[in-house]
Protein backbone atom coordinates (compact mmCIF):
# COMPACT_ATOMS: atom_id res chain seq x y z
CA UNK A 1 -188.41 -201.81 57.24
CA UNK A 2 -188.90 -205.54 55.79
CA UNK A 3 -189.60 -208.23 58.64
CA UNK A 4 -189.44 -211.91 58.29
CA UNK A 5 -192.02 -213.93 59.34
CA UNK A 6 -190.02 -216.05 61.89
CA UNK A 7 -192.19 -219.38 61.13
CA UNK A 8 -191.02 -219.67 57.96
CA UNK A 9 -187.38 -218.31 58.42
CA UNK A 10 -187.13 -221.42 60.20
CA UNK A 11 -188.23 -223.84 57.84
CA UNK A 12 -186.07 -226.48 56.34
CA UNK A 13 -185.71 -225.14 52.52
CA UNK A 14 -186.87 -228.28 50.37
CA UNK A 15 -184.77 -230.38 48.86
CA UNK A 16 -183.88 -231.14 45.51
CA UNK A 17 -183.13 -234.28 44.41
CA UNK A 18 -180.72 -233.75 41.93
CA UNK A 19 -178.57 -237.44 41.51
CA UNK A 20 -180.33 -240.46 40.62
CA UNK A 21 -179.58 -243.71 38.55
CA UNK A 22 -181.37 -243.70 35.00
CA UNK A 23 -181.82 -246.64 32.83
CA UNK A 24 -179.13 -244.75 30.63
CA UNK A 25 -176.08 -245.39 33.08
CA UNK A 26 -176.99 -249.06 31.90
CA UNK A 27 -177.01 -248.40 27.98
CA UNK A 28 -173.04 -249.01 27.86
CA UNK A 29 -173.02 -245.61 26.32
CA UNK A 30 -171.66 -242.12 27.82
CA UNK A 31 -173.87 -242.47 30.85
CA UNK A 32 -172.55 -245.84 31.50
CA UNK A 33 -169.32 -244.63 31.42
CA UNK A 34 -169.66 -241.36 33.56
CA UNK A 35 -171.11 -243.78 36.25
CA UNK A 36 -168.03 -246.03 35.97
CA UNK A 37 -165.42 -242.53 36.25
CA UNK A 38 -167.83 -241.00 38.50
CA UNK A 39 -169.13 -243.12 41.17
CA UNK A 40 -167.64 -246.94 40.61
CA UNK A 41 -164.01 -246.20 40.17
CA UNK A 42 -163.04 -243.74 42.87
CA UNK A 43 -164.22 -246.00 45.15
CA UNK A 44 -162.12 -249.00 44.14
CA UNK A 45 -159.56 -246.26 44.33
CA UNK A 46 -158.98 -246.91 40.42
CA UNK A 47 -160.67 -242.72 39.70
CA UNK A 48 -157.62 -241.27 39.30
CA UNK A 49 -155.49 -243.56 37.27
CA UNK A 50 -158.57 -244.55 34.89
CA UNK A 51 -156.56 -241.78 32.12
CA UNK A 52 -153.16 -243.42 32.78
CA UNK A 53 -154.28 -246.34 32.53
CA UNK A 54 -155.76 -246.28 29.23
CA UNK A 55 -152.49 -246.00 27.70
CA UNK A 56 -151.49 -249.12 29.21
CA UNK A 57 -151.01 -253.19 28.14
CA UNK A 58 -154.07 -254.66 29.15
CA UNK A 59 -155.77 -251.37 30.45
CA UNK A 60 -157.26 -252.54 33.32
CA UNK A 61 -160.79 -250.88 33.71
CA UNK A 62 -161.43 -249.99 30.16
CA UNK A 63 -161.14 -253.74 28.72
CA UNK A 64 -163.35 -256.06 28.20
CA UNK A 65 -161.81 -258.32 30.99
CA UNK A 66 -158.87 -258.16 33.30
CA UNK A 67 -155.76 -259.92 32.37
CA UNK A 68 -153.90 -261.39 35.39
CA UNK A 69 -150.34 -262.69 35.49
CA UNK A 70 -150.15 -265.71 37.96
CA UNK A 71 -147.06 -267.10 38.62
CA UNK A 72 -145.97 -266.80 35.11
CA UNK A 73 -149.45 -267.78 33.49
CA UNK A 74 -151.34 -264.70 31.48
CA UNK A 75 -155.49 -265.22 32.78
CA UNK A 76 -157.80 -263.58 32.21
CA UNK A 77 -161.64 -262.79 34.49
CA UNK A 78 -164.48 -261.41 33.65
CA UNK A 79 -168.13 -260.87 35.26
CA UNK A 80 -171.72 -259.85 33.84
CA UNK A 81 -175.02 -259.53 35.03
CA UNK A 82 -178.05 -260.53 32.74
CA UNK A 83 -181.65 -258.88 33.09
CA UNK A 84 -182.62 -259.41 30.17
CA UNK A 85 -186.39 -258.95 29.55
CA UNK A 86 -188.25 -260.76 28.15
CA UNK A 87 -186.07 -263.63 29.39
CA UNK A 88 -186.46 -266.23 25.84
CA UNK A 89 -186.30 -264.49 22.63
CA UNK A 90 -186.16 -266.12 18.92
CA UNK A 91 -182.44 -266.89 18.78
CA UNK A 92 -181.79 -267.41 22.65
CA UNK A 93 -182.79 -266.70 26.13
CA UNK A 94 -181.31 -265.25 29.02
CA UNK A 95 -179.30 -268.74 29.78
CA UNK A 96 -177.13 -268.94 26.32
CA UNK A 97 -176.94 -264.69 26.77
CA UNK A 98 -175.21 -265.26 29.89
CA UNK A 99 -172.98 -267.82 29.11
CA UNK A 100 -172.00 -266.30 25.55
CA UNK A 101 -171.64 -263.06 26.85
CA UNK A 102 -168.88 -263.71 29.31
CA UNK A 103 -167.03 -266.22 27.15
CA UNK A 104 -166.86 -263.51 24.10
CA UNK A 105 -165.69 -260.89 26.92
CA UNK A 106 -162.71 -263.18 27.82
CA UNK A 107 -162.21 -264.13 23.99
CA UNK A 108 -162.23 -260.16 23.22
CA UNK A 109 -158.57 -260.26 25.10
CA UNK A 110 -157.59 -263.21 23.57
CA UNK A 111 -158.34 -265.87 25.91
CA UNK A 112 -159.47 -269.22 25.81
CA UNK A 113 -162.05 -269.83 28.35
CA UNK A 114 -161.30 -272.35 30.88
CA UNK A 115 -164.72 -272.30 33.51
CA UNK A 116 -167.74 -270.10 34.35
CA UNK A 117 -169.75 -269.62 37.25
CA UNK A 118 -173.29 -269.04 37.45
CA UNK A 119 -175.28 -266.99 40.28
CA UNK A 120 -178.93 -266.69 40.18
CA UNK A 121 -181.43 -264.36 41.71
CA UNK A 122 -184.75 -265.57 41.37
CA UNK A 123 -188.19 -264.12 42.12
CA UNK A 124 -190.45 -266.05 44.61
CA UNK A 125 -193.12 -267.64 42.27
CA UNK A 126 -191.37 -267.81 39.22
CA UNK A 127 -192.33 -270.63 37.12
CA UNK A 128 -190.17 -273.78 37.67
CA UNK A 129 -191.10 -275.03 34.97
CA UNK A 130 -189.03 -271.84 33.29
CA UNK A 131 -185.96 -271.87 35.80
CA UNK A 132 -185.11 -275.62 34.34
CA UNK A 133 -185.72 -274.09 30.37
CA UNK A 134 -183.00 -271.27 31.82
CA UNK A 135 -180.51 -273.50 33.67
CA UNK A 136 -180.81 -276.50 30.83
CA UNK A 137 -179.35 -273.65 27.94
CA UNK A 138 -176.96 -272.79 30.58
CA UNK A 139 -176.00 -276.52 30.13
CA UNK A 140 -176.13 -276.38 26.77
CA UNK A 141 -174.35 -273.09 25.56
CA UNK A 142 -172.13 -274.00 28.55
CA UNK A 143 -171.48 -277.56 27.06
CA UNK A 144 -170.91 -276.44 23.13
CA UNK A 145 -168.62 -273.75 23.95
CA UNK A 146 -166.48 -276.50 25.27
CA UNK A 147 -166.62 -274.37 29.15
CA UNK A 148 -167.46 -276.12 32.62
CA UNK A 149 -169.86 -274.16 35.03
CA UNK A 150 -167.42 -275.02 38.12
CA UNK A 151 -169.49 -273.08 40.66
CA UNK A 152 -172.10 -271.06 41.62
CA UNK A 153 -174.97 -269.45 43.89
CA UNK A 154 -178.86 -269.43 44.14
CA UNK A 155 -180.79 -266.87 46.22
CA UNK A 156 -184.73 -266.26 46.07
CA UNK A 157 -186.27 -262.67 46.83
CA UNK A 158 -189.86 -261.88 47.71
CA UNK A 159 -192.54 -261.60 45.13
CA UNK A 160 -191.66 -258.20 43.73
CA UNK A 161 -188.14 -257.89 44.70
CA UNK A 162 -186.79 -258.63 41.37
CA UNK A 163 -188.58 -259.25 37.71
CA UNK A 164 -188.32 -263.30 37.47
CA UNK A 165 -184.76 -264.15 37.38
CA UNK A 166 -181.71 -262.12 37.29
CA UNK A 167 -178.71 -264.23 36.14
CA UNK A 168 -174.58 -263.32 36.55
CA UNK A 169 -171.80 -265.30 34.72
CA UNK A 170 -168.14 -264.85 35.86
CA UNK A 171 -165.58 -266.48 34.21
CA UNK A 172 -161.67 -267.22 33.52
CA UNK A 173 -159.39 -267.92 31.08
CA UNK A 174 -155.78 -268.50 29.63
CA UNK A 175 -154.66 -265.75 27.51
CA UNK A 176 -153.16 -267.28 23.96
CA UNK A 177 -149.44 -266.59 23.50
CA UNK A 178 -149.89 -264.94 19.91
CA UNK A 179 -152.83 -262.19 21.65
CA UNK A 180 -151.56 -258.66 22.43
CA UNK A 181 -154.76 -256.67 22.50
CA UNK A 182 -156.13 -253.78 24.33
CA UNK A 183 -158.16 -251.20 23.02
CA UNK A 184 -155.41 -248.58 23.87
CA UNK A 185 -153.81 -250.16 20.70
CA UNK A 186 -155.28 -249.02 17.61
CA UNK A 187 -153.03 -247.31 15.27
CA UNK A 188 -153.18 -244.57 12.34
CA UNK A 189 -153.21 -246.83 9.11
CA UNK A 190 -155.02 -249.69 11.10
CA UNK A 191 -158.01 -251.68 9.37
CA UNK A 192 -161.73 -251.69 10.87
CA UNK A 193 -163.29 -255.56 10.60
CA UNK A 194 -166.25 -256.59 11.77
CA UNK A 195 -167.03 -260.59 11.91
CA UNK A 196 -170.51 -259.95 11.11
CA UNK A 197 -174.38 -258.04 10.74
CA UNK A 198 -175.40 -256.20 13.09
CA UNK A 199 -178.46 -254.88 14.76
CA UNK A 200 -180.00 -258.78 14.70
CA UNK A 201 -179.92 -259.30 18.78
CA UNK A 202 -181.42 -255.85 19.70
CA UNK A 203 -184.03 -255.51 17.60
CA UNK A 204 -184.86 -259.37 18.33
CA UNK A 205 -185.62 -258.59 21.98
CA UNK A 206 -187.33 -255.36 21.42
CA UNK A 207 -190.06 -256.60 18.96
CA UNK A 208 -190.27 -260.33 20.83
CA UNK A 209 -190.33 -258.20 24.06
CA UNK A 210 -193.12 -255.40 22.34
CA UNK A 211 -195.16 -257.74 20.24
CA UNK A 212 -194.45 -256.04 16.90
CA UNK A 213 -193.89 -259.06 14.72
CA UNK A 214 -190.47 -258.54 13.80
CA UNK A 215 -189.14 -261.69 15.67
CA UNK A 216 -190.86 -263.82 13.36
CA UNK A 217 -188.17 -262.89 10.79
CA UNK A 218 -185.44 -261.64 12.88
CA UNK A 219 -183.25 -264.22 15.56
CA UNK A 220 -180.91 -262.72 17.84
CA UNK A 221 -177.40 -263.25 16.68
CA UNK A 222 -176.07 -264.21 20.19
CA UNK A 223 -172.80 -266.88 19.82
CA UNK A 224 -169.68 -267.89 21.09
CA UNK A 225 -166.65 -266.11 19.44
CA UNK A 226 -163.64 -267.73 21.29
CA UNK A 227 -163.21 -269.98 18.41
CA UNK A 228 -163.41 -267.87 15.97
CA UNK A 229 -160.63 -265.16 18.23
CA UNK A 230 -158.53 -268.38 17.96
CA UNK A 231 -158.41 -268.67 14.89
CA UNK A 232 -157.49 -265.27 14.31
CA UNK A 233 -154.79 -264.98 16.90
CA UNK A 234 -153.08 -268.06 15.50
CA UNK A 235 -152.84 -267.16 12.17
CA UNK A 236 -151.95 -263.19 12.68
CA UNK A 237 -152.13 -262.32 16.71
CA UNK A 238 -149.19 -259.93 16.53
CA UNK A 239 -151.62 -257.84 13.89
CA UNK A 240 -154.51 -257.62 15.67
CA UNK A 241 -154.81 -254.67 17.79
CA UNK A 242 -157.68 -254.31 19.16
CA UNK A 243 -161.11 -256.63 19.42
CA UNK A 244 -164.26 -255.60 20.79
CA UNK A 245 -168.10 -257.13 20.83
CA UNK A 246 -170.36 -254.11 20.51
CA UNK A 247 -172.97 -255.28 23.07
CA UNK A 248 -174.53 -252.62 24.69
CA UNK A 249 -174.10 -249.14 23.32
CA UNK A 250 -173.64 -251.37 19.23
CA UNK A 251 -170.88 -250.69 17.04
CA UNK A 252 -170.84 -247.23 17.90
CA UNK A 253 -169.94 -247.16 20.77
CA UNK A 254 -167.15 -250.11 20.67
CA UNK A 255 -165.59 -247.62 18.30
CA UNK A 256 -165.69 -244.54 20.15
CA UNK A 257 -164.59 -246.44 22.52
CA UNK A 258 -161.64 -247.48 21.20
CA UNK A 259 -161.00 -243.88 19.48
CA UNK A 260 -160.64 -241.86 23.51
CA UNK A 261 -158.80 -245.26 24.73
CA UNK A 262 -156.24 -245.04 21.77
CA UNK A 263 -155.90 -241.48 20.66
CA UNK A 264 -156.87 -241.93 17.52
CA UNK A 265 -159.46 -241.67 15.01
CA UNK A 266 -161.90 -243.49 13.48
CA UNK A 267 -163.70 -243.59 9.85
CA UNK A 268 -165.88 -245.73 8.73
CA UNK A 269 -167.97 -246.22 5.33
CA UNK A 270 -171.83 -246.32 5.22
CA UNK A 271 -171.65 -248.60 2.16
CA UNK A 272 -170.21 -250.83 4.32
CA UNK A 273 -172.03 -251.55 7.53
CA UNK A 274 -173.83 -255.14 7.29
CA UNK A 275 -177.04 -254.26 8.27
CA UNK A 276 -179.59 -256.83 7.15
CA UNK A 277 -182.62 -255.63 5.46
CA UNK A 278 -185.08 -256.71 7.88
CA UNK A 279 -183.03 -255.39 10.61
CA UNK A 280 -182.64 -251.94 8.36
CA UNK A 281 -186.55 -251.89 8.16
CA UNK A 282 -187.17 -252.51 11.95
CA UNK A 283 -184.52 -249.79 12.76
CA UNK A 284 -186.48 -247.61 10.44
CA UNK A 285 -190.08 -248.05 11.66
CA UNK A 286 -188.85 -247.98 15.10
CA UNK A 287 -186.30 -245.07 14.58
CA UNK A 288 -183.26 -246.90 16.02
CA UNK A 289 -179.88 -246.11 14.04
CA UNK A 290 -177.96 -249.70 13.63
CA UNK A 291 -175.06 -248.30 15.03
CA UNK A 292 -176.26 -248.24 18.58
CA UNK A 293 -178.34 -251.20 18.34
CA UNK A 294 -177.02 -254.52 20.75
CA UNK A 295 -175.28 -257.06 19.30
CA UNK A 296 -174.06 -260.22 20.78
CA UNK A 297 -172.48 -262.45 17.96
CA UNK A 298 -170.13 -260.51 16.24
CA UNK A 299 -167.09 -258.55 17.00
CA UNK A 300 -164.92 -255.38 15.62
CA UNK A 301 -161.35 -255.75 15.03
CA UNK A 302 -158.48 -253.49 14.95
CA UNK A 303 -155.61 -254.85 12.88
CA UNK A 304 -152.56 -253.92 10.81
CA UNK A 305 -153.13 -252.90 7.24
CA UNK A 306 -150.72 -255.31 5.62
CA UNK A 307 -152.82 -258.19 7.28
CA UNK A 308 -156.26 -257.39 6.97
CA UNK A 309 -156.89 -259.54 3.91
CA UNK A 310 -155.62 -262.66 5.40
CA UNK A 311 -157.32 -261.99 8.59
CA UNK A 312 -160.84 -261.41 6.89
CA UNK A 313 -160.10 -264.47 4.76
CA UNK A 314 -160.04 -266.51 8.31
CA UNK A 315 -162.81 -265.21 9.72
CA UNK A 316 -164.93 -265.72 6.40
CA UNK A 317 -163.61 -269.54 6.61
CA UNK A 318 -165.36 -269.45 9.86
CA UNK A 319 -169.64 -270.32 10.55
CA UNK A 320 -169.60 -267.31 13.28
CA UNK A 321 -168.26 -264.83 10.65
CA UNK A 322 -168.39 -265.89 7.16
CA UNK A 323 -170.42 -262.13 6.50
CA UNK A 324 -167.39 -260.53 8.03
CA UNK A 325 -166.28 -257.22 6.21
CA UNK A 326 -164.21 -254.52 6.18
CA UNK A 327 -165.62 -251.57 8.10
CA UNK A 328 -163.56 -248.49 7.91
CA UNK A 329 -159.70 -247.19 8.96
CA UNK A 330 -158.39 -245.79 11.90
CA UNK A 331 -156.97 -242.63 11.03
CA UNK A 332 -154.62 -239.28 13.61
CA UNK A 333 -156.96 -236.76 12.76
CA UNK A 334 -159.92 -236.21 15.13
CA UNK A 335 -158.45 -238.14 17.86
CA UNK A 336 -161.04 -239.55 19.93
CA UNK A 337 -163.92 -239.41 17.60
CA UNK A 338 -165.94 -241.76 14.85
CA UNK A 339 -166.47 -240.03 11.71
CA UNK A 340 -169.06 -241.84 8.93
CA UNK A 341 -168.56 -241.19 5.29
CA UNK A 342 -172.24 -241.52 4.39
CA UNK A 343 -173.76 -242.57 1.36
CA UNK A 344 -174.24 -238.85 -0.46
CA UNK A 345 -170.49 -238.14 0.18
CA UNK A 346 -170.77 -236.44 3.16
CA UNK A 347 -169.21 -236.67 6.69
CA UNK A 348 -171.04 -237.51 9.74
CA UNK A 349 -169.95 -237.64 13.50
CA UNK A 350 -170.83 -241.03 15.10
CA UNK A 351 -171.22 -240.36 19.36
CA UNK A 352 -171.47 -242.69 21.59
CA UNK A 353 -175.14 -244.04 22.53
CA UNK A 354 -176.58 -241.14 24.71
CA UNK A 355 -179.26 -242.31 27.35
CA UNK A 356 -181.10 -245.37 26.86
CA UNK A 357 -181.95 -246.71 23.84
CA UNK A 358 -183.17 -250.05 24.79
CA UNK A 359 -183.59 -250.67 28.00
CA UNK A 360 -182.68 -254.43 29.11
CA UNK A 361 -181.39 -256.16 26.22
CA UNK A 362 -178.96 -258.35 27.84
């Protein structure tokens, strides 16, 4: 007969930690969205409509920003948090990121932004002579994108509790009458634009942040589109369908985005993606596919076929996107995935960024 050692039969059986946060669930990729269906949205009590309402004007929880109707005015909110590291890169620092980055989230509905507010959470013994180079290009993006900082918030943590500063941006703004976008929108037939090249912000922040030399070449494209979304919107708003800045996660993930929100398909052309040559070369050496690569200047745009000339034609009139090309189509087949036609006349699938490509690049 087989006896059990009673000490041990009452042990505790170790545990296994199975659940934790990765620096993935921040890559704006799949993990970033399994933590938002997973763990965020149930608790907002939002879990179990997030399907419905990605078929939905607006779509809530899958946008960009939120678009509000107050008595009888169409705003729109967003917030973002900035950890950049390191905090000033060739092309910006973590003050114009955070100001650009929530005005082109509220311009990616078709908003123009009316004010901002700025929370900081700073490290005890952080250089001051760094927090006034951060809050004066707050000032500055703040004051050539034409948008107020009307409020904000300042707390200090001990030494440790944070890396330097930590900076959050909400903001709000009036949606244009002509703008009709979600990405629940997109349509078989539809025309893939992008304003500009891509790649330029993340590789910017990993070689400034790594010491590789490419920054001495290569400036982060980070910029305020809300201009440029105008633009657009006033000369063709009820044809454009969809608009998206591939931030975290790059291009390919905007689009795959887009595809599961829509239902639809996507194809795009490898001949076609504006990568720039040094950025190419970086992405190379450091093998980093363009696709998932930050940006933070440029956006993708879903619009009707019959008006994706004259649409291209105004965003080529424009400084921010005078590069801007035509990307792919959307198409019914495949529903919810990104297909690239590649350069030896094949067919590749395009997922979403998986994991964490580049940890902290906004």
């Amino acid at each position: 007969m087989t006896t059990v050692d009673p000490t041990f039969a009452s042990c505790a059986l170790p545990r296994v930690e199975t659940e934790r946060v990765t620096l993935g669930h921040g890559s704006g990729g799949q993990l970033s969205a399994e933590l938002l269906q997973d763990v965020l949205l149930p608790a907002l009590g939002a879990g179990s409509a997030l399907a419905a309402r990605a078929g939905q004007p607006d779509g809530g929880v899958l946008e960009d920003a939120a678009v509000l109707d107050v008595a009888g005015v169409t705003l729109v909110t967003s917030t973002d948090a900035f950890v950049v590291s390191p905090l000033f890169f060739p092309g910006g620092d973590i003050g114009t990121l955070a100001v650009h980055g929530t005005v082109n989230d509220l311009a990616m509905m078709g908003a123009t932004p009316l004010a901002l507010t700025v929370a900081y959470i700073i490290e005890e013994g952080f250089p001051l002579d760094d927090l006034r180079r951060i809050i004066a290009s707050v000032g500055s993006a703040a004051a050539a994108a034409g948008v107020p900082v009307v409020s904000g918030d300042t707390k200090v943590v001990p030494r440790g509790a944070a890396d330097g500063i930590f900076v959050t941006t909400s903001g709000i703004g009036r949606r244009l009458p002509a703008a009709r976008v979600s990405a629940a929108f997109a349509r078989p037939g539809d025309t893939v634009l992008v304003s500009g090249p891509i790649g330029a912000h993340g590789t910017t922040v990993l070689s400034a942040r790594e010491a590789l030399g490419f920054e001495a070449d290569i400036a982060s494209d980070t910029r305020p589109l809300h201009r440029l979304v105008q633009a657009m919107v006033e000369r063709r708003g009820g044809d454009i369908h969809v608009m998206r800045d591939p931030t975290r996660g790059g291009v390919a993930s905007a689009l795959n985005e887009i595809a599961a929100a829509s239902g639809v398909g996507v194809e795009i052309d490898e001949t076609a993606l504006p990568v720039p040559p040094l950025v190419a070369a970086a992405c190379d050496l450091l093998g980093l596919d363009p696709l998932h690569v930050a940006n933070e200047g440029c956006l993708v745009a879903v619009v009707a076929p019959e008006a994706a000339d004259e649409i291209l034609a105004v965003m080529r009139s424009r400084p921010e996107s005078r590069h801007a090309t035509r990307l792919g189509d959307v198409v019914a087949g495949h529903p919810g995935r990104v297909v690239m036609r590649t350069l030896l006349g094949s067919t590749r699938l395009v997922d979403m960024l998986v994991g964490e490509q580049l940890p902290r690049i906004c």
